[in-house]
Amino acid sequence: MNQHRITKAIRSQVERTNEMEHSSPLFLTSSFCFENAEDMRAAFADETDDNIYSRFSNPSVQEFVNRVCIMEGAEAGFATASGMSAVFASFMALLKQGDHLLACNAIFGSTHTVITKYLPKYGIEHTYFKADKPEEWESLIRPTTRMIYVETPTNPGLDILDLSALSALAKKHNLILNVDNCFATPVSQQPILLGADLVVHSATKWLDGQGRVLGGVVVGRKDLIKDIYLFCRSTGPAMSPFNAWVLSKSMETLEVRMERHASNALYLAEALSNHPKLNWIKYPFLSSHPQHAIAKKQMRDGGGIVCFELSGGLEAGRTFLNSLQMLSLTANLGDTRSIVSHPASTTHAKLTEEERQTVGITPGLIRISVGLENKDDILNDILQALNRL
Ligand SMILES: *Cc1c(COP(=O)(O)O)cnc(C)c1O
């Protein structure tokens, strides 16, 4: 019986103990026992895939990884303590001194810091390209370029990059295409099926979707994951088995949650279109989105993030945040509860004014992570706050 990937992910389970529990057990242990010296020797010699130590592998962590692999259509994966450790491991394991990384400039703030501030310390160079200038991308590739790194939709500007075009470019020049699929989630978009070599996630966001735990995961080509695994096994950014157990359960509800997040987000985006207090509103599945056609081609839904620009700039941003009665002011996204954020003063505050300008983060930019509350309650809170401007 050829089951749907969602069914497979929900029903996949690494182990069932003698208790025959239905929900997956939690393997909260730092190490694993061996019957005898020979079994232990064989495990250390990589002749078996027995668990040795939870920095290397753990059944609860493996179950979460397996579920992400099924959802993404990936061969293999490794889970890490946070999204940033997944991003960092994918760079450190696969790039070396003298290599060049080509990255879109519209990326998560900490990823930008890693590429700009830390990779150069190890002799890894980079060039940023603009999301909306695909005609320039190929000319930025150098003989030493080894990886292309992108997010789509981008954070927080919601630009859409054409994954099939990027994959063709990567294949032509023999580069690794590494995609942060945090915003879309595999429910909406499967970059590996479009030709990406690796997918990284902050599992902290939609994958958990309930604001409880930090986590990260990188999935993709087996040979690349092997290198990432060996790097992580020695350097230690392992995911906690407890977090993995929480996240594995979250994967069972990911599709149903994302469908509601996306339908609430589309409702909000349509209702706020042409609002007099906004310069513009952006959502991938609004026909006014500049890359709407690409979004429709590679995404099943528009995701749970909506952003807009207040015409009143910084002062309007402050008043808007202070006028909201229900939406949470918190440094996260991808939760059951709707969240508002002001990137210029928070996630992207470490960028220079000029860097913020080039990635489109203006003083009045507001990002809404649309939750699972009733859609009119979310809309009404935003409308009453806009009315005070
Ligand atoms: C939050 C986020 C990250 C970093 O994940 P953490 O779990 O916070 O370390 C990376 N990429 C994107 C797009 C994010 O939103």
PDB file of C-alpha atoms and ligand atoms in Angstrom, residues 82-85 87 108 111 149 151 155 180 182-183 202-205 214-216 333, ligand 1:
ATOM      1  CA  SER A  82      18.594  25.021  17.712  1.00  0.00           C
ATOM      2  CA  GLY A  83      18.002  26.227  14.185  1.00  0.00           C
ATOM      3  CA  MET A  84      21.214  28.242  14.299  1.00  0.00           C
ATOM      4  CA  SER A  85      23.310  25.197  15.205  1.00  0.00           C
ATOM      5  CA  VAL A  87      22.691  26.339   9.913  1.00  0.00           C
ATOM      6  CA  PHE A 108      17.502  35.444   9.246  1.00  0.00           C
ATOM      7  CA  THR A 111      22.497  33.621   9.880  1.00  0.00           C
ATOM      8  CA  TYR A 149      22.296  29.449   0.682  1.00  0.00           C
ATOM      9  CA  GLU A 151      15.493  31.183   2.516  1.00  0.00           C
ATOM     10  CA  ASN A 155      12.469  36.517   6.700  1.00  0.00           C
ATOM     11  CA  ASP A 180      16.229  27.225   5.012  1.00  0.00           C
ATOM     12  CA  CYS A 182      11.553  27.392   8.066  1.00  0.00           C
ATOM     13  CA  PHE A 183       8.880  29.753   6.764  1.00  0.00           C
ATOM     14  CA  SER A 202      14.523  26.060  12.969  1.00  0.00           C
ATOM     15  CA  ALA A 203      12.230  23.463  14.559  1.00  0.00           C
ATOM     16  CA  THR A 204      11.575  26.112  17.213  1.00  0.00           C
ATOM     17  CA  LYS A 205       9.128  27.758  14.823  1.00  0.00           C
ATOM     18  CA  LEU A 214      14.250  25.077  20.767  1.00  0.00           C
ATOM     19  CA  GLY A 215      15.435  22.752  18.022  1.00  0.00           C
ATOM     20  CA  GLY A 216      17.003  22.526  14.597  1.00  0.00           C
ATOM     21  CA  LEU A 333       7.152  33.170  15.216  1.00  0.00           C
TER      22      LEU A 333
HETATM   23  C1  LIG B   1      14.421  31.433  13.976  1.00  0.00           C
HETATM   24  C2  LIG B   1      15.051  31.168  12.675  1.00  0.00           C
HETATM   25  C3  LIG B   1      16.320  30.571  12.603  1.00  0.00           C
HETATM   26  C4  LIG B   1      17.128  30.225  13.834  1.00  0.00           C
HETATM   27  O1  LIG B   1      16.515  29.228  14.604  1.00  0.00           O
HETATM   28  P1  LIG B   1      16.720  29.079  16.202  1.00  0.00           P
HETATM   29  O2  LIG B   1      15.946  27.847  16.509  1.00  0.00           O
HETATM   30  O3  LIG B   1      16.171  30.313  16.841  1.00  0.00           O
HETATM   31  O4  LIG B   1      18.169  28.924  16.458  1.00  0.00           O
HETATM   32  C5  LIG B   1      16.846  30.319  11.346  1.00  0.00           C
HETATM   33  N1  LIG B   1      16.171  30.642  10.228  1.00  0.00           N
HETATM   34  C6  LIG B   1      14.945  31.228  10.264  1.00  0.00           C
HETATM   35  C7  LIG B   1      14.273  31.575   8.990  1.00  0.00           C
HETATM   36  C8  LIG B   1      14.347  31.509  11.481  1.00  0.00           C
HETATM   37  O5  LIG B   1      13.149  32.104  11.511  1.00  0.00           O
END
